[in-house]
PDB file of C-alpha atoms in Angstrom:
ATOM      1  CA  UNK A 756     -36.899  13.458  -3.432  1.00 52.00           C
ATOM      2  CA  UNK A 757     -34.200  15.866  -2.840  1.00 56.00           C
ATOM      3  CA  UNK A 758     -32.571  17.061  -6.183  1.00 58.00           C
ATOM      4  CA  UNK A 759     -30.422  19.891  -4.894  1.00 70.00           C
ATOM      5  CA  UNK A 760     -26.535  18.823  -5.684  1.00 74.00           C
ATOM      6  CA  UNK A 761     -23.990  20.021  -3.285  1.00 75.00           C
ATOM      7  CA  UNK A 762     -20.578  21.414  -4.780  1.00 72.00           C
ATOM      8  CA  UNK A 763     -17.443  20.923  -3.026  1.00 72.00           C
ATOM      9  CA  UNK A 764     -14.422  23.232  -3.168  1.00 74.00           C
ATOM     10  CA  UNK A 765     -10.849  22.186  -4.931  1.00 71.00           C
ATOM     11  CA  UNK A 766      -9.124  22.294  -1.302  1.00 73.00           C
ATOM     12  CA  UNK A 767     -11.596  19.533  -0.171  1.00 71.00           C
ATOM     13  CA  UNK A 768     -11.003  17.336  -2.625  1.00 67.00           C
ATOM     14  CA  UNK A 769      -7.194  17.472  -3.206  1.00 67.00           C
ATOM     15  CA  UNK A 770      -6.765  17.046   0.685  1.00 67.00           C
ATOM     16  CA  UNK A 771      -9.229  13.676  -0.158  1.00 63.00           C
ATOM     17  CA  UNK A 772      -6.440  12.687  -2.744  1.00 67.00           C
ATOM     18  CA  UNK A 773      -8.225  13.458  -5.980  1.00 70.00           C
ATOM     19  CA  UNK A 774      -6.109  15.665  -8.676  1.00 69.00           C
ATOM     20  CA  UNK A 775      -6.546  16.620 -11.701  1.00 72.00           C
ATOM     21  CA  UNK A 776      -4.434  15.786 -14.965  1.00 73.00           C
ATOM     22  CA  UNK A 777      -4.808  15.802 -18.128  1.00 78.00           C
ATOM     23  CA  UNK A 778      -6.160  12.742 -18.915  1.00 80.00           C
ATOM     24  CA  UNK A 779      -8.698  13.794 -16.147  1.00 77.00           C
ATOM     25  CA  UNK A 780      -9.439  13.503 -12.337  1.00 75.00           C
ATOM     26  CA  UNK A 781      -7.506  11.063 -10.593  1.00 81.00           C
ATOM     27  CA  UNK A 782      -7.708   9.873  -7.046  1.00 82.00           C
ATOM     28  CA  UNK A 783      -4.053   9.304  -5.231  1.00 87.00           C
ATOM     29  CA  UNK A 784      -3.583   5.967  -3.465  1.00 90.00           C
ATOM     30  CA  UNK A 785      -2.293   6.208   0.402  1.00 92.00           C
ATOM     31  CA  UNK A 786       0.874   5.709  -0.421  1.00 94.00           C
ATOM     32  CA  UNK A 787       0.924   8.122  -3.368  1.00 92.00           C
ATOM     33  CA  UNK A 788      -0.391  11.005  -1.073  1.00 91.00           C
ATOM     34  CA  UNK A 789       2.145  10.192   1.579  1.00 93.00           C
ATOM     35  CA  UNK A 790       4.853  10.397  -1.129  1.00 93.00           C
ATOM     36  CA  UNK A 791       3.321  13.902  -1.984  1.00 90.00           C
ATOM     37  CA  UNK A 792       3.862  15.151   0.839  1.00 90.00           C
ATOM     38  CA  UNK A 793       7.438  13.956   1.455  1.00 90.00           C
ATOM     39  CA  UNK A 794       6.150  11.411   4.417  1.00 90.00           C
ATOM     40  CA  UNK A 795       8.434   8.687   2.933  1.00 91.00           C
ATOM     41  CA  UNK A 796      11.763  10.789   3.189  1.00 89.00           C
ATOM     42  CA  UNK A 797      12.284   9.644   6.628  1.00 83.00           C
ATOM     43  CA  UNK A 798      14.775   8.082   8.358  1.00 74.00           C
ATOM     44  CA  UNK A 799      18.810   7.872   6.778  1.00 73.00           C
ATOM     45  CA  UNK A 800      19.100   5.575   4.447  1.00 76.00           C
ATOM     46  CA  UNK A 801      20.744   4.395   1.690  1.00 85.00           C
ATOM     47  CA  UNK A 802      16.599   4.292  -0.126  1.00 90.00           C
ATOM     48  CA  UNK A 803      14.513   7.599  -1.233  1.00 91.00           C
ATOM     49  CA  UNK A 804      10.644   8.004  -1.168  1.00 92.00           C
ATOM     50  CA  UNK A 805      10.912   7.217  -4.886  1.00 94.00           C
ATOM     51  CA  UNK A 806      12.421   3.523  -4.071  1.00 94.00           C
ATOM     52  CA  UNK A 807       9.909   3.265  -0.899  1.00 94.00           C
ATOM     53  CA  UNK A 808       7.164   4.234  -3.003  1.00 95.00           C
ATOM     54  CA  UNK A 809       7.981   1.609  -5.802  1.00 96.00           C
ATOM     55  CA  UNK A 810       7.916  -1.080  -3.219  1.00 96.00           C
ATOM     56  CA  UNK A 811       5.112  -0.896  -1.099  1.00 96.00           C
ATOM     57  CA  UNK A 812       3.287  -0.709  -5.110  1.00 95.00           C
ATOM     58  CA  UNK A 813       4.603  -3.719  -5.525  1.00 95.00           C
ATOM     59  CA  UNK A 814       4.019  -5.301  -2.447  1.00 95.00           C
ATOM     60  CA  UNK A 815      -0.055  -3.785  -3.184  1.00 94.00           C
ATOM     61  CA  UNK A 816       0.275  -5.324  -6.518  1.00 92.00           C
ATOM     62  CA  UNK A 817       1.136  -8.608  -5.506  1.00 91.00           C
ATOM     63  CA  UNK A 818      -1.594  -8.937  -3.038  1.00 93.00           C
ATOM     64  CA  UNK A 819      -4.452  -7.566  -5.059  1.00 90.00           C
ATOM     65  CA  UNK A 820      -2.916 -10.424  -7.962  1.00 86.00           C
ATOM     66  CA  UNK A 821      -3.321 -13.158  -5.267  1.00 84.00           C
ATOM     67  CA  UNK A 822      -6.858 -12.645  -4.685  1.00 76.00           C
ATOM     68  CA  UNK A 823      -6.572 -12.953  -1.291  1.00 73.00           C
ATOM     69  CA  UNK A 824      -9.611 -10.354  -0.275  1.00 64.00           C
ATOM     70  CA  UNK A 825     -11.640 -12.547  -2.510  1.00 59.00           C
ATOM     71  CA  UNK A 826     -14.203 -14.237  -0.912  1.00 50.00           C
ATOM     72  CA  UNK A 827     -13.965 -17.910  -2.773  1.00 51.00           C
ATOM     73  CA  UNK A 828     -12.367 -19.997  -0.291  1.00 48.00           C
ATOM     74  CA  UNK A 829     -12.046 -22.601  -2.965  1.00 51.00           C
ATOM     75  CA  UNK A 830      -9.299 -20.763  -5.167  1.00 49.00           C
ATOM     76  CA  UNK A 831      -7.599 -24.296  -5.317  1.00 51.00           C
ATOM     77  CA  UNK A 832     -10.287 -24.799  -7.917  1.00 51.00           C
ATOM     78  CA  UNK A 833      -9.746 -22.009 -10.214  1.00 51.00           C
ATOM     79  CA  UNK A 834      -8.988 -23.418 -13.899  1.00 52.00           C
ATOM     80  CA  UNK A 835      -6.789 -21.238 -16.204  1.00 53.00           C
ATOM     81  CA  UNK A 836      -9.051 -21.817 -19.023  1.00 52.00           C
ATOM     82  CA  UNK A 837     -12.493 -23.473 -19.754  1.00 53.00           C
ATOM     83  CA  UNK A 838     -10.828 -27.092 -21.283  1.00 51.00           C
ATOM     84  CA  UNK A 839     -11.689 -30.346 -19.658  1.00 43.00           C
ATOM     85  CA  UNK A 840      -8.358 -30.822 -17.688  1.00 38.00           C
ATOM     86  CA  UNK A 841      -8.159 -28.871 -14.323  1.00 38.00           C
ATOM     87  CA  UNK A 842      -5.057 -27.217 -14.452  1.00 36.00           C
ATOM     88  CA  UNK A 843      -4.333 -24.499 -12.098  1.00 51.00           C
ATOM     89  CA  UNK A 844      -3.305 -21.254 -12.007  1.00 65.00           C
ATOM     90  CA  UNK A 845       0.464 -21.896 -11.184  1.00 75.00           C
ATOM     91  CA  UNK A 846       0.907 -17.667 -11.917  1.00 79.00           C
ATOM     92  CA  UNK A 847      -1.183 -16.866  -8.388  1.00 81.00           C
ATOM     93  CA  UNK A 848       0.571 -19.580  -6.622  1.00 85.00           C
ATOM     94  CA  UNK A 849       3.818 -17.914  -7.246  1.00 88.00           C
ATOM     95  CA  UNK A 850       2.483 -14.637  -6.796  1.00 87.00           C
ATOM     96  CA  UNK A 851       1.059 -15.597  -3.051  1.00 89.00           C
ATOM     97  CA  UNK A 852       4.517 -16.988  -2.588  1.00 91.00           C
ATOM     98  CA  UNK A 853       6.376 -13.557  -3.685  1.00 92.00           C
ATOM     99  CA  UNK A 854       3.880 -12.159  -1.692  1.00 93.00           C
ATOM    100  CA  UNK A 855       4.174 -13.922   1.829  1.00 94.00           C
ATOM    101  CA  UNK A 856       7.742 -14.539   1.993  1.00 95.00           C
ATOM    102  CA  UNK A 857       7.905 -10.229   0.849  1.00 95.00           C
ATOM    103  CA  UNK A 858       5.503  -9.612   4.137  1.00 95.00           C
ATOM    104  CA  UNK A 859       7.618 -12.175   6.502  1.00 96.00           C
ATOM    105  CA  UNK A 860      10.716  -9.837   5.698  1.00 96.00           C
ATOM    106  CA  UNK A 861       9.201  -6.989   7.327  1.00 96.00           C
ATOM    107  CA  UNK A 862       9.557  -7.261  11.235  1.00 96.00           C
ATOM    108  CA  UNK A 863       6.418  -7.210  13.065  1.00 96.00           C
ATOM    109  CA  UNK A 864       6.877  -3.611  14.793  1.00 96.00           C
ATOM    110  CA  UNK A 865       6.487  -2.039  11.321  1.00 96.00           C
ATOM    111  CA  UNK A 866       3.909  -4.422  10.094  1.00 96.00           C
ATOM    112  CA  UNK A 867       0.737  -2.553  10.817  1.00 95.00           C
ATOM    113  CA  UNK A 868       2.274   0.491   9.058  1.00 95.00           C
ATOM    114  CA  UNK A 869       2.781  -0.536   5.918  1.00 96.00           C
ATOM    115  CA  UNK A 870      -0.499  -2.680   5.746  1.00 96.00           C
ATOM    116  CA  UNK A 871      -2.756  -0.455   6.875  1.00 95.00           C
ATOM    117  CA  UNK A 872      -1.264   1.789   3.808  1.00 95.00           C
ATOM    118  CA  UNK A 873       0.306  -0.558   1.221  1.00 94.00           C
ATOM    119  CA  UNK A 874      -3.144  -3.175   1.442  1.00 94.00           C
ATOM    120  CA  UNK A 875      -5.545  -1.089   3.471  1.00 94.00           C
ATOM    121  CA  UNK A 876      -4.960   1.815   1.389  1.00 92.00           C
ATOM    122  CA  UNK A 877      -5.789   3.975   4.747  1.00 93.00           C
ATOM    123  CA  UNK A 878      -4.514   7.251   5.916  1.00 89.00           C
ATOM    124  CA  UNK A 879      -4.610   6.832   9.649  1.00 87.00           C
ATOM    125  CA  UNK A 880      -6.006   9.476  11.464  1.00 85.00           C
ATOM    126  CA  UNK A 881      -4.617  11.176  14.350  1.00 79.00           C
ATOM    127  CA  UNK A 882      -6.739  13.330  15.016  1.00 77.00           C
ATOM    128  CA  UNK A 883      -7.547  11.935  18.736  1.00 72.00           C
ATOM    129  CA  UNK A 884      -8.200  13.619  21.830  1.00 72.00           C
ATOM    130  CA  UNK A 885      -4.683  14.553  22.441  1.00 78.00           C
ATOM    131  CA  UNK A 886      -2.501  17.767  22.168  1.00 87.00           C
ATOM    132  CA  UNK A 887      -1.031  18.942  18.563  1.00 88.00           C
ATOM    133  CA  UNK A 888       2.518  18.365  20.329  1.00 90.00           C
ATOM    134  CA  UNK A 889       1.332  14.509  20.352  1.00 89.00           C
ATOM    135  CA  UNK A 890      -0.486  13.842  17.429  1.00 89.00           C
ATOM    136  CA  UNK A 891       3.025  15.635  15.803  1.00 89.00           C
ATOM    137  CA  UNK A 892       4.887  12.928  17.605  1.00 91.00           C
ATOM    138  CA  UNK A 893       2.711   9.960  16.891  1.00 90.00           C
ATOM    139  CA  UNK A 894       2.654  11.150  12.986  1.00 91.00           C
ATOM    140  CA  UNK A 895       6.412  10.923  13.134  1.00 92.00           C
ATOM    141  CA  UNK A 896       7.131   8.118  14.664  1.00 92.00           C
ATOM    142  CA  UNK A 897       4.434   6.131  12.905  1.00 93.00           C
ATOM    143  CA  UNK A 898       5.861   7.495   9.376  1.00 93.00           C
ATOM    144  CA  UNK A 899       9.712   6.211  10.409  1.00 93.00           C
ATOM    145  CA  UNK A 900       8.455   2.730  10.869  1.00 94.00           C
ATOM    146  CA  UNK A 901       6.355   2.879   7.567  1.00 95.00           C
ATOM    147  CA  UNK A 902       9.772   4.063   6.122  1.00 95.00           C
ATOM    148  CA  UNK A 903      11.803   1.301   8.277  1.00 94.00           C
ATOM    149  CA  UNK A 904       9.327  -1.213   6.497  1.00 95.00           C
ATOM    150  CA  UNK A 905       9.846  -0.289   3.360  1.00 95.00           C
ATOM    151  CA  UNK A 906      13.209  -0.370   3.504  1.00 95.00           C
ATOM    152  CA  UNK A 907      13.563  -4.002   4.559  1.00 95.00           C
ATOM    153  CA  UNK A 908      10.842  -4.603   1.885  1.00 95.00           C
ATOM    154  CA  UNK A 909      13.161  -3.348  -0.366  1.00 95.00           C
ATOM    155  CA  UNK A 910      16.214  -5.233   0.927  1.00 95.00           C
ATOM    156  CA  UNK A 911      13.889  -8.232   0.094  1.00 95.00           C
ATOM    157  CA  UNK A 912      12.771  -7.833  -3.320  1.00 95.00           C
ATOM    158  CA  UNK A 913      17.131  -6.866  -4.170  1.00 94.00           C
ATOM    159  CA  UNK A 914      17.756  -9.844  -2.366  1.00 94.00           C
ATOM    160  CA  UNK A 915      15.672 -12.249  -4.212  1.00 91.00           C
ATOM    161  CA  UNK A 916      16.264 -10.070  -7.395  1.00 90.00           C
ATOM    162  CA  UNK A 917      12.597  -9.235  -7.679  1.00 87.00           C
ATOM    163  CA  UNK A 918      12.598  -6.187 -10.191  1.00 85.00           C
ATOM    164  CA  UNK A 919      10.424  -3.176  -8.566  1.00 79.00           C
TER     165      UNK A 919
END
C-alpha cells in the first residue's frame, strides 16, 4: 500500500474553484466561478452578472428541490409525512411547475448553455484541437448565449413575480 500523500499548490486548486474563507475551504459552483471572473458581464443589457448570477441559482435550486436526478420513478408516491392518508407533496409539484415553465422561457439556442452550467454544474472545456484565436471565439460566443439565457430567465421569474 502506497502511503505517500501528494500536496497540491494554491494555484491548482483555486483554478479548480476551491477558496478559502473564513469559515474554511469552499468549493465555487460553475456559475459562481464564471461570475468571478466577470464571464456573466456580457452582452448590453438592462441585467448585471449579479442579477444573472441570482437566477441561474434559482433556476439550480428549483431543480435540485424537484428531485428530478433522483432515481425513484415513483415520486407520485412520496407521502409528506408517515400518517395513514397518502397525501402528497403538493410543495415539489409546484416547484417542478416553477421549474419547467422557467426552462420553456429560455429559447432553445441558449439552452445547452445554461444547463450544462446552471444543472450540470460544468465548466466546458475548450481546450480542443484548434488555434487560441478559436477557442477565444468559441469562449465568447458560448458565454453571450449563457448571458442571453439568463436574461430571458430573468424576464421570466419578473414576469411571473417569482422573487430571485
Amino acid at each position: 500500500m502506497n502511503t505517500e500523500t501528494e500536496y497540491t499548490n494554491k494555484q491548482k486548486l483555486e483554478s479548480q474553484g476551491f477558496i478559502r474563507t473564513r469559515h474554511g475551504v469552499y468549493k465555487l459552483t460553475a456559475l459562481e466561478q464564471i461570475y468571478r471572473k466577470g464571464c456573466l458581464e456580457y452582452s448590453e443589457t438592462t441585467y448585471g452578472g449579479q442579477d444573472r448570477l441570482r437566477a441561474g441559482e434559482k433556476l439550480s435550486s428549483d431543480y435540485e428541490k424537484s428531485h428530478f436526478s433522483t432515481v425513484n420513478s415513483g415520486w407520485q408516491n412520496d407521502k409528506i409525512d408517515s400518517g395513514h392518508y397518502k397525501l402528497y407533496d403538493s410543495d415539489v409539484n409546484y416547484i417542478r411547475s416553477r421549474y419547467l415553465t422557467a426552462v420553456r422561457s429560455i429559447p432553445r439556442e441558449f439552452w445547452p448553455a445554461v444547463r450544462q452550467i446552471c444543472i450540470e454544474n460544468k465548466i466546458p472545456n475548450f481546450e480542443k484541437e484548434t488555434s487560441s484565436r478559436k477557442r477565444t471565439q468559441y469562449r465568447y460566443l458560448w458565454y453571450c448565449d449563457l448571458c442571453r439565457g439568463l436574461d430571458r430567465l430573468i424576464d421570466h421569474y419578473r414576469r411571473h413575480k417569482i422573487h430571485i
